[in-house]
PDB file of C-alpha atoms in Angstrom:
ATOM      1  CA  MET D1201     -24.058 -77.172  12.342  1.00  0.00           C
ATOM      2  CA  ALA D1202     -23.159 -73.704  13.579  1.00  0.00           C
ATOM      3  CA  ASN D1203     -25.870 -71.106  13.406  1.00  0.00           C
ATOM      4  CA  PHE D1204     -24.777 -67.988  11.504  1.00  0.00           C
ATOM      5  CA  GLY D1205     -26.496 -64.610  11.598  1.00  0.00           C
ATOM      6  CA  ILE D1206     -27.491 -64.862  15.249  1.00  0.00           C
ATOM      7  CA  GLU D1207     -28.097 -61.352  16.595  1.00  0.00           C
ATOM      8  CA  ARG D1208     -25.910 -60.403  19.542  1.00  0.00           C
ATOM      9  CA  VAL D1209     -27.401 -59.274  22.801  1.00  0.00           C
ATOM     10  CA  TYR D1210     -25.148 -56.772  24.586  1.00  0.00           C
ATOM     11  CA  GLN D1211     -24.983 -56.047  28.277  1.00  0.00           C
ATOM     12  CA  GLU D1212     -23.326 -52.789  29.316  1.00  0.00           C
ATOM     13  CA  PHE D1213     -20.412 -53.077  31.717  1.00  0.00           C
ATOM     14  CA  GLU D1214     -18.979 -50.257  33.846  1.00  0.00           C
ATOM     15  CA  PRO D1215     -15.300 -50.927  34.691  1.00  0.00           C
ATOM     16  CA  VAL D1216     -13.891 -49.720  37.985  1.00  0.00           C
ATOM     17  CA  THR D1217     -11.040 -47.183  37.493  1.00  0.00           C
ATOM     18  CA  ARG D1218      -8.664 -45.380  39.811  1.00  0.00           C
ATOM     19  CA  TRP D1219      -5.645 -43.089  39.552  1.00  0.00           C
ATOM     20  CA  THR D1220      -2.244 -43.748  41.110  1.00  0.00           C
ATOM     21  CA  SER D1221       0.602 -41.260  41.189  1.00  0.00           C
ATOM     22  CA  GLU D1222       4.294 -41.849  40.467  1.00  0.00           C
ATOM     23  CA  PRO D1223       7.176 -39.341  40.611  1.00  0.00           C
ATOM     24  CA  ASP D1224       7.235 -38.897  36.826  1.00  0.00           C
ATOM     25  CA  ALA D1225       3.774 -40.127  35.719  1.00  0.00           C
ATOM     26  CA  GLU D1226       0.067 -40.530  36.511  1.00  0.00           C
ATOM     27  CA  VAL D1227      -1.248 -44.117  36.089  1.00  0.00           C
ATOM     28  CA  LEU D1228      -4.892 -45.021  35.405  1.00  0.00           C
ATOM     29  CA  VAL D1229      -5.831 -48.570  36.525  1.00  0.00           C
ATOM     30  CA  ALA D1230      -9.019 -50.227  35.174  1.00  0.00           C
ATOM     31  CA  ASP D1231     -10.321 -53.563  36.540  1.00  0.00           C
ATOM     32  CA  LEU D1232     -11.472 -55.734  33.607  1.00  0.00           C
ATOM     33  CA  PRO D1233     -12.169 -59.311  34.841  1.00  0.00           C
ATOM     34  CA  GLY D1234     -12.606 -61.908  32.114  1.00  0.00           C
ATOM     35  CA  PHE D1235     -11.256 -59.688  29.330  1.00  0.00           C
ATOM     36  CA  LYS D1236      -8.266 -60.370  27.100  1.00  0.00           C
ATOM     37  CA  LYS D1237      -5.810 -57.903  25.566  1.00  0.00           C
ATOM     38  CA  GLU D1238      -7.112 -58.398  22.010  1.00  0.00           C
ATOM     39  CA  GLN D1239     -10.656 -57.518  23.184  1.00  0.00           C
ATOM     40  CA  LEU D1240      -9.615 -54.007  24.289  1.00  0.00           C
ATOM     41  CA  LYS D1241      -8.970 -50.717  22.497  1.00  0.00           C
ATOM     42  CA  VAL D1242      -7.282 -47.629  23.995  1.00  0.00           C
ATOM     43  CA  ALA D1243      -7.082 -44.250  22.210  1.00  0.00           C
ATOM     44  CA  VAL D1244      -6.563 -40.535  22.950  1.00  0.00           C
ATOM     45  CA  THR D1245      -8.997 -38.110  21.284  1.00  0.00           C
ATOM     46  CA  ALA D1246      -8.228 -34.634  19.955  1.00  0.00           C
ATOM     47  CA  THR D1247     -10.100 -33.163  22.920  1.00  0.00           C
ATOM     48  CA  ARG D1248      -7.594 -34.696  25.414  1.00  0.00           C
ATOM     49  CA  LYS D1249      -9.831 -37.586  26.488  1.00  0.00           C
ATOM     50  CA  LEU D1250      -8.773 -41.187  27.074  1.00  0.00           C
ATOM     51  CA  ARG D1251     -11.182 -43.553  25.276  1.00  0.00           C
ATOM     52  CA  LEU D1252     -11.500 -47.162  26.563  1.00  0.00           C
ATOM     53  CA  ILE D1253     -13.522 -49.708  24.508  1.00  0.00           C
ATOM     54  CA  GLY D1254     -13.957 -53.462  25.062  1.00  0.00           C
ATOM     55  CA  GLU D1255     -16.347 -56.349  24.455  1.00  0.00           C
ATOM     56  CA  ARG D1256     -16.361 -60.138  25.087  1.00  0.00           C
ATOM     57  CA  ALA D1257     -18.776 -63.041  24.751  1.00  0.00           C
ATOM     58  CA  THR D1258     -20.368 -64.442  27.905  1.00  0.00           C
ATOM     59  CA  GLY D1259     -22.185 -67.406  26.310  1.00  0.00           C
ATOM     60  CA  GLY D1260     -24.517 -68.003  23.383  1.00  0.00           C
ATOM     61  CA  ASN D1261     -25.428 -64.745  21.788  1.00  0.00           C
ATOM     62  CA  LYS D1262     -24.823 -62.701  24.946  1.00  0.00           C
ATOM     63  CA  TRP D1263     -21.980 -60.185  25.018  1.00  0.00           C
ATOM     64  CA  LEU D1264     -20.538 -57.879  27.637  1.00  0.00           C
ATOM     65  CA  ARG D1265     -19.202 -54.467  26.484  1.00  0.00           C
ATOM     66  CA  PHE D1266     -18.129 -51.069  27.781  1.00  0.00           C
ATOM     67  CA  HIS D1267     -17.277 -47.644  26.383  1.00  0.00           C
ATOM     68  CA  LYS D1268     -15.696 -45.099  28.671  1.00  0.00           C
ATOM     69  CA  GLU D1269     -14.019 -41.693  28.163  1.00  0.00           C
ATOM     70  CA  ILE D1270     -11.856 -40.101  30.862  1.00  0.00           C
ATOM     71  CA  PRO D1271     -10.332 -36.575  30.689  1.00  0.00           C
ATOM     72  CA  VAL D1272      -6.544 -36.522  30.504  1.00  0.00           C
ATOM     73  CA  PRO D1273      -4.842 -34.268  33.096  1.00  0.00           C
ATOM     74  CA  LEU D1274      -3.250 -31.107  31.749  1.00  0.00           C
ATOM     75  CA  THR D1275       0.037 -31.920  33.433  1.00  0.00           C
ATOM     76  CA  VAL D1276       0.744 -34.998  31.289  1.00  0.00           C
ATOM     77  CA  ASP D1277       2.182 -35.464  27.784  1.00  0.00           C
ATOM     78  CA  THR D1278      -0.485 -37.015  25.529  1.00  0.00           C
ATOM     79  CA  ASP D1279       2.107 -38.073  22.916  1.00  0.00           C
ATOM     80  CA  SER D1280       3.835 -40.383  25.407  1.00  0.00           C
ATOM     81  CA  ILE D1281       0.823 -42.269  26.865  1.00  0.00           C
ATOM     82  CA  SER D1282       1.288 -46.063  26.951  1.00  0.00           C
ATOM     83  CA  ALA D1283      -0.925 -49.030  28.051  1.00  0.00           C
ATOM     84  CA  MET D1284      -0.256 -52.495  29.518  1.00  0.00           C
ATOM     85  CA  PHE D1285      -2.747 -55.308  30.311  1.00  0.00           C
ATOM     86  CA  LYS D1286      -1.820 -57.714  33.116  1.00  0.00           C
ATOM     87  CA  ASP D1287      -3.793 -59.880  35.575  1.00  0.00           C
ATOM     88  CA  ASN D1288      -7.209 -58.636  34.409  1.00  0.00           C
ATOM     89  CA  LYS D1289      -6.078 -55.055  34.957  1.00  0.00           C
ATOM     90  CA  LEU D1290      -5.376 -52.369  32.362  1.00  0.00           C
ATOM     91  CA  TYR D1291      -2.541 -49.974  33.308  1.00  0.00           C
ATOM     92  CA  ILE D1292      -2.441 -46.725  31.307  1.00  0.00           C
ATOM     93  CA  ARG D1293       0.634 -44.650  32.064  1.00  0.00           C
ATOM     94  CA  HIS D1294       0.543 -40.838  31.551  1.00  0.00           C
ATOM     95  CA  PRO D1295       4.082 -39.349  31.729  1.00  0.00           C
ATOM     96  CA  LYS D1296       4.213 -35.883  33.267  1.00  0.00           C
ATOM     97  CA  ILE D1297       5.392 -32.898  31.267  1.00  0.00           C
ATOM     98  CA  LYS D1298       8.989 -32.148  32.162  1.00  0.00           C
ATOM     99  CA  THR D1299       9.564 -28.620  33.337  1.00  0.00           C
ATOM    100  CA  GLU D1300      13.100 -27.350  33.261  1.00  0.00           C
ATOM    101  CA  ILE D1301      14.151 -25.646  36.458  1.00  0.00           C
ATOM    102  CA  PRO D1302      16.146 -22.526  35.651  1.00  0.00           C
ATOM    103  CA  GLN D1303      19.670 -22.814  36.930  1.00  0.00           C
ATOM    104  CA  THR D1304      20.796 -19.920  39.019  1.00  0.00           C
ATOM    105  CA  LYS D1305      24.245 -18.653  38.205  1.00  0.00           C
ATOM    106  CA  PRO D1306      26.613 -18.399  41.101  1.00  0.00           C
ATOM    107  CA  PRO D1307      27.315 -14.827  42.070  1.00  0.00           C
ATOM    108  CA  SER D1308      30.388 -13.454  40.385  1.00  0.00           C
ATOM    109  CA  PRO D1309      33.244 -12.606  42.689  1.00  0.00           C
ATOM    110  CA  VAL D1310      33.422  -8.977  43.663  1.00  0.00           C
ATOM    111  CA  LYS D1311      36.445  -7.312  42.164  1.00  0.00           C
ATOM    112  CA  PRO D1312      38.430  -5.146  44.509  1.00  0.00           C
ATOM    113  CA  PRO D1313      38.266  -1.446  43.718  1.00  0.00           C
ATOM    114  CA  VAL D1314      41.075  -0.168  41.535  1.00  0.00           C
ATOM    115  CA  ILE D1315      42.959   2.631  43.208  1.00  0.00           C
ATOM    116  CA  MET D1316      44.470   4.905  40.627  1.00  0.00           C
ATOM    117  CA  LYS D1317      47.416   7.051  41.385  1.00  0.00           C
ATOM    118  CA  ASN D1318      47.581  10.726  40.575  1.00  0.00           C
ATOM    119  CA  HIS D1319      49.960  10.011  37.715  1.00  0.00           C
ATOM    120  CA  ASP D1320      47.486   7.550  36.096  1.00  0.00           C
ATOM    121  CA  LEU D1321      44.589   9.976  36.499  1.00  0.00           C
ATOM    122  CA  HIS D1322      46.629  12.703  34.845  1.00  0.00           C
ATOM    123  CA  GLU D1323      47.484  10.431  31.881  1.00  0.00           C
ATOM    124  CA  ARG D1324      43.837   9.349  31.425  1.00  0.00           C
ATOM    125  CA  LYS D1325      42.595  12.947  31.466  1.00  0.00           C
ATOM    126  CA  GLN D1326      45.325  13.923  29.045  1.00  0.00           C
ATOM    127  CA  GLY D1327      44.348  11.069  26.708  1.00  0.00           C
ATOM    128  CA  HIS D1328      40.663  12.109  26.713  1.00  0.00           C
ATOM    129  CA  GLY D1329      41.680  15.708  26.066  1.00  0.00           C
ATOM    130  CA  GLN D1330      43.754  14.658  23.047  1.00  0.00           C
ATOM    131  CA  LYS D1331      40.857  12.639  21.617  1.00  0.00           C
ATOM    132  CA  ALA D1332      38.480  15.582  22.021  1.00  0.00           C
ATOM    133  CA  MET D1333      41.004  17.880  20.344  1.00  0.00           C
ATOM    134  CA  ALA D1334      41.448  15.338  17.532  1.00  0.00           C
ATOM    135  CA  GLU D1335      37.727  15.450  16.862  1.00  0.00           C
ATOM    136  CA  LYS D1336      37.355  19.227  16.809  1.00  0.00           C
ATOM    137  CA  PRO D1337      39.776  19.920  13.932  1.00  0.00           C
ATOM    138  CA  SER D1338      37.930  17.432  11.748  1.00  0.00           C
ATOM    139  CA  GLY D1339      34.716  19.407  12.115  1.00  0.00           C
ATOM    140  CA  GLY D1340      36.490  22.746  11.558  1.00  0.00           C
ATOM    141  CA  LYS D1341      38.330  21.387   8.538  1.00  0.00           C
ATOM    142  CA  THR D1342      35.091  20.118   7.033  1.00  0.00           C
ATOM    143  CA  ASP D1343      33.422  23.508   7.501  1.00  0.00           C
ATOM    144  CA  GLN D1344      36.423  25.245   5.945  1.00  0.00           C
ATOM    145  CA  LEU D1345      36.322  22.922   2.935  1.00  0.00           C
ATOM    146  CA  LYS D1346      32.600  23.573   2.561  1.00  0.00           C
ATOM    147  CA  HIS D1347      33.214  27.321   2.684  1.00  0.00           C
ATOM    148  CA  ASP D1348      36.046  27.134   0.133  1.00  0.00           C
ATOM    149  CA  ALA D1349      33.986  24.980  -2.208  1.00  0.00           C
ATOM    150  CA  GLN D1350      31.055  27.392  -1.970  1.00  0.00           C
ATOM    151  CA  GLN D1351      33.314  30.373  -2.677  1.00  0.00           C
ATOM    152  CA  LYS D1352      34.818  28.607  -5.677  1.00  0.00           C
ATOM    153  CA  THR D1353      31.378  27.756  -7.016  1.00  0.00           C
ATOM    154  CA  ASP D1354      30.164  31.348  -6.612  1.00  0.00           C
ATOM    155  CA  GLN D1355      33.321  32.688  -8.298  1.00  0.00           C
ATOM    156  CA  LEU D1356      32.958  30.343 -11.276  1.00  0.00           C
ATOM    157  CA  LYS D1357      29.289  31.211 -11.571  1.00  0.00           C
ATOM    158  CA  HIS D1358      30.105  34.930 -11.496  1.00  0.00           C
ATOM    159  CA  ASP D1359      32.828  34.517 -14.144  1.00  0.00           C
ATOM    160  CA  ALA D1360      30.493  32.514 -16.351  1.00  0.00           C
ATOM    161  CA  GLU D1361      27.762  35.144 -16.085  1.00  0.00           C
ATOM    162  CA  GLN D1362      30.265  37.930 -16.837  1.00  0.00           C
ATOM    163  CA  LYS D1363      31.580  36.028 -19.883  1.00  0.00           C
ATOM    164  CA  THR D1364      28.032  35.423 -21.079  1.00  0.00           C
ATOM    165  CA  ASP D1365      27.212  39.139 -20.814  1.00  0.00           C
ATOM    166  CA  GLN D1366      30.342  40.010 -22.810  1.00  0.00           C
ATOM    167  CA  LEU D1367      29.405  37.537 -25.519  1.00  0.00           C
ATOM    168  CA  LYS D1368      25.886  38.924 -25.646  1.00  0.00           C
ATOM    169  CA  HIS D1369      27.302  42.468 -26.043  1.00  0.00           C
ATOM    170  CA  VAL D1370      29.606  41.362 -28.883  1.00  0.00           C
ATOM    171  CA  ALA D1371      26.727  39.559 -30.586  1.00  0.00           C
ATOM    172  CA  GLN D1372      24.505  42.615 -30.336  1.00  0.00           C
ATOM    173  CA  GLN D1373      27.276  44.811 -31.758  1.00  0.00           C
ATOM    174  CA  LEU D1374      27.809  42.424 -34.666  1.00  0.00           C
ATOM    175  CA  LYS D1375      24.086  42.262 -35.271  1.00  0.00           C
ATOM    176  CA  HIS D1376      23.857  46.038 -35.289  1.00  0.00           C
ATOM    177  CA  ASP D1377      26.753  46.360 -37.739  1.00  0.00           C
ATOM    178  CA  ALA D1378      25.315  43.691 -40.000  1.00  0.00           C
ATOM    179  CA  GLN D1379      21.889  45.375 -40.014  1.00  0.00           C
ATOM    180  CA  GLN D1380      23.535  48.715 -40.833  1.00  0.00           C
ATOM    181  CA  LYS D1381      25.469  47.189 -43.735  1.00  0.00           C
ATOM    182  CA  ALA D1382      22.315  45.500 -44.957  1.00  0.00           C
ATOM    183  CA  ARG D1383      20.495  48.827 -44.963  1.00  0.00           C
ATOM    184  CA  GLU D1384      23.362  50.407 -46.910  1.00  0.00           C
ATOM    185  CA  LEU D1385      23.245  47.582 -49.455  1.00  0.00           C
ATOM    186  CA  GLN D1386      19.484  47.953 -49.718  1.00  0.00           C
ATOM    187  CA  ASN D1387      19.809  51.697 -50.389  1.00  0.00           C
ATOM    188  CA  GLY D1388      22.506  51.029 -52.987  1.00  0.00           C
ATOM    189  CA  LYS D1389      20.252  48.529 -54.775  1.00  0.00           C
ATOM    190  CA  LYS D1390      17.424  51.046 -54.910  1.00  0.00           C
ATOM    191  CA  GLU D1391      19.703  53.629 -56.481  1.00  0.00           C
ATOM    192  CA  LEU D1392      20.848  51.081 -59.066  1.00  0.00           C
ATOM    193  CA  ILE D1393      17.242  50.268 -59.980  1.00  0.00           C
ATOM    194  CA  GLY D1394      16.543  53.942 -60.788  1.00  0.00           C
ATOM    195  CA  GLU D1395      19.612  54.192 -63.009  1.00  0.00           C
ATOM    196  CA  THR D1396      20.149  52.772 -66.470  1.00  0.00           C
ATOM    197  CA  LYS D1397      21.080  49.112 -66.445  1.00  0.00           C
ATOM    198  CA  GLY D1398      24.673  48.495 -67.139  1.00  0.00           C
ATOM    199  CA  PRO D1399      27.703  46.697 -65.817  1.00  0.00           C
ATOM    200  CA  LEU D1400      28.542  47.214 -62.112  1.00  0.00           C
ATOM    201  CA  ASP D1401      31.618  49.246 -61.365  1.00  0.00           C
ATOM    202  CA  SER D1402      34.370  48.159 -58.972  1.00  0.00           C
ATOM    203  CA  LYS D1403      32.934  50.162 -56.013  1.00  0.00           C
ATOM    204  CA  ASP D1404      29.565  48.388 -56.178  1.00  0.00           C
ATOM    205  CA  GLU D1405      31.235  45.008 -56.344  1.00  0.00           C
ATOM    206  CA  GLU D1406      33.368  45.914 -53.339  1.00  0.00           C
ATOM    207  CA  LYS D1407      30.259  46.945 -51.380  1.00  0.00           C
ATOM    208  CA  ASP D1408      28.567  43.631 -52.171  1.00  0.00           C
ATOM    209  CA  LYS D1409      31.590  41.702 -51.011  1.00  0.00           C
ATOM    210  CA  VAL D1410      31.859  43.703 -47.772  1.00  0.00           C
ATOM    211  CA  GLY D1411      28.143  43.185 -47.023  1.00  0.00           C
ATOM    212  CA  ALA D1412      28.358  39.468 -47.660  1.00  0.00           C
ATOM    213  CA  LYS D1413      31.462  39.260 -45.486  1.00  0.00           C
ATOM    214  CA  TRP D1414      29.757  41.069 -42.547  1.00  0.00           C
ATOM    215  CA  PHE D1415      26.686  38.856 -42.906  1.00  0.00           C
ATOM    216  CA  GLU D1416      28.836  35.713 -42.679  1.00  0.00           C
ATOM    217  CA  LYS D1417      30.601  37.117 -39.585  1.00  0.00           C
ATOM    218  CA  TYR D1418      27.218  37.812 -37.987  1.00  0.00           C
ATOM    219  CA  LYS D1419      26.046  34.242 -38.584  1.00  0.00           C
ATOM    220  CA  GLU D1420      29.330  32.813 -37.261  1.00  0.00           C
ATOM    221  CA  ALA D1421      29.318  35.050 -34.144  1.00  0.00           C
ATOM    222  CA  THR D1422      25.698  34.185 -33.341  1.00  0.00           C
ATOM    223  CA  GLY D1423      26.394  30.450 -33.645  1.00  0.00           C
ATOM    224  CA  ASN D1424      29.492  30.743 -31.423  1.00  0.00           C
ATOM    225  CA  VAL D1425      27.552  32.634 -28.757  1.00  0.00           C
ATOM    226  CA  VAL D1426      24.856  29.964 -28.586  1.00  0.00           C
ATOM    227  CA  LYS D1427      27.422  27.165 -28.527  1.00  0.00           C
ATOM    228  CA  GLU D1428      29.528  28.814 -25.805  1.00  0.00           C
ATOM    229  CA  ALA D1429      26.399  29.485 -23.672  1.00  0.00           C
ATOM    230  CA  LYS D1430      25.521  25.779 -23.868  1.00  0.00           C
ATOM    231  CA  ASN D1431      29.069  24.806 -22.875  1.00  0.00           C
ATOM    232  CA  LYS D1432      28.967  27.175 -19.886  1.00  0.00           C
ATOM    233  CA  ARG D1433      25.666  25.697 -18.709  1.00  0.00           C
ATOM    234  CA  GLN D1434      27.061  22.156 -18.958  1.00  0.00           C
ATOM    235  CA  LEU D1435      30.194  23.305 -17.080  1.00  0.00           C
ATOM    236  CA  LEU D1436      28.054  24.723 -14.251  1.00  0.00           C
ATOM    237  CA  CYS D1437      26.042  21.470 -13.988  1.00  0.00           C
ATOM    238  CA  ASN D1438      29.233  19.356 -13.848  1.00  0.00           C
ATOM    239  CA  LEU D1439      30.765  21.684 -11.269  1.00  0.00           C
ATOM    240  CA  ALA D1440      27.663  21.516  -9.048  1.00  0.00           C
ATOM    241  CA  ALA D1441      27.673  17.692  -9.221  1.00  0.00           C
ATOM    242  CA  SER D1442      31.392  17.581  -8.329  1.00  0.00           C
ATOM    243  CA  VAL D1443      30.913  19.893  -5.341  1.00  0.00           C
ATOM    244  CA  SER D1444      27.987  17.784  -4.088  1.00  0.00           C
ATOM    245  CA  LEU D1445      30.103  14.614  -4.360  1.00  0.00           C
ATOM    246  CA  VAL D1446      32.968  16.251  -2.427  1.00  0.00           C
ATOM    247  CA  LEU D1447      30.572  17.344   0.336  1.00  0.00           C
ATOM    248  CA  LEU D1448      29.125  13.814   0.642  1.00  0.00           C
ATOM    249  CA  ILE D1449      32.625  12.317   0.923  1.00  0.00           C
ATOM    250  CA  LEU D1450      33.554  14.857   3.602  1.00  0.00           C
ATOM    251  CA  LEU D1451      30.391  14.140   5.618  1.00  0.00           C
ATOM    252  CA  TYR D1452      31.042  10.404   5.417  1.00  0.00           C
ATOM    253  CA  ALA D1453      34.651  10.915   6.577  1.00  0.00           C
ATOM    254  CA  ARG D1454      33.470  13.083   9.466  1.00  0.00           C
ATOM    255  CA  ASN D1455      30.941  10.449  10.620  1.00  0.00           C
ATOM    256  CA  ALA D1456      33.611   7.742  10.359  1.00  0.00           C
ATOM    257  CA  VAL D1457      35.958   9.790  12.570  1.00  0.00           C
ATOM    258  CA  ARG D1458      33.207  10.342  15.146  1.00  0.00           C
ATOM    259  CA  SER D1459      32.281   6.650  15.185  1.00  0.00           C
ATOM    260  CA  SER D1460      35.917   5.695  15.749  1.00  0.00           C
ATOM    261  CA  PHE D1461      36.172   8.156  18.640  1.00  0.00           C
ATOM    262  CA  VAL D1462      33.058   6.707  20.311  1.00  0.00           C
ATOM    263  CA  TRP D1463      34.395   3.134  20.166  1.00  0.00           C
ATOM    264  CA  ASP D1464      37.767   4.263  21.550  1.00  0.00           C
ATOM    265  CA  THR D1465      36.037   6.032  24.422  1.00  0.00           C
ATOM    266  CA  GLU D1466      33.886   3.007  25.305  1.00  0.00           C
ATOM    267  CA  GLU D1467      36.883   0.722  25.343  1.00  0.00           C
TER     268      GLU D1467
END
């Protein structure tokens, strides 16, 4: 009967290793006499070390084993390492990292110098002069439009202020007249209180009607003044916004013209 549970007795084994070089790889060769492929383990650690492990029975409860770690060269690709066991030797191939050699461009042929005739030089200078002259009027035209817009704004503002002053004067005059008529009506009422009560004559009724009429005119004039002042303020705000929009459009057009001139010059 076979004896189970027999404790193994291990003997440490130190394999002989050596490096050989190939054009595209470094090969590690380990001599492992008596070992089989299934008794070996090869792995690469995270610290770039090659780990070799193996064990085999030598008879009874005696075993031979080894554990060896070898640093991997920095010039090899760890993701492409492969192993092969043949004739009691373990071959571990480390492919080298491929480095691309930069390709040098052939020198471009030297172009012969272009000799320009006097006629061509004159045409080129004339063309540049026309482009420069085409740019200048755009700037002058923009400044002129700015100046005209500013003058128009100032004129409208002045007219609005003048109209507002006139309306204020008319309102004050109407207010003064209404207050005067009210005082006259008040004096007439006091005189009527001192007299004997009786029916009002036609003159008193006419005075009452005139006073009421002036009071209604005063209320209407005051309301119109306030309403017209609000309309003038709204008109000024709209005018200022329109002028600002026109200036922005002009600046954008000027920049577009300059950008076009720069590209034409570079070409």
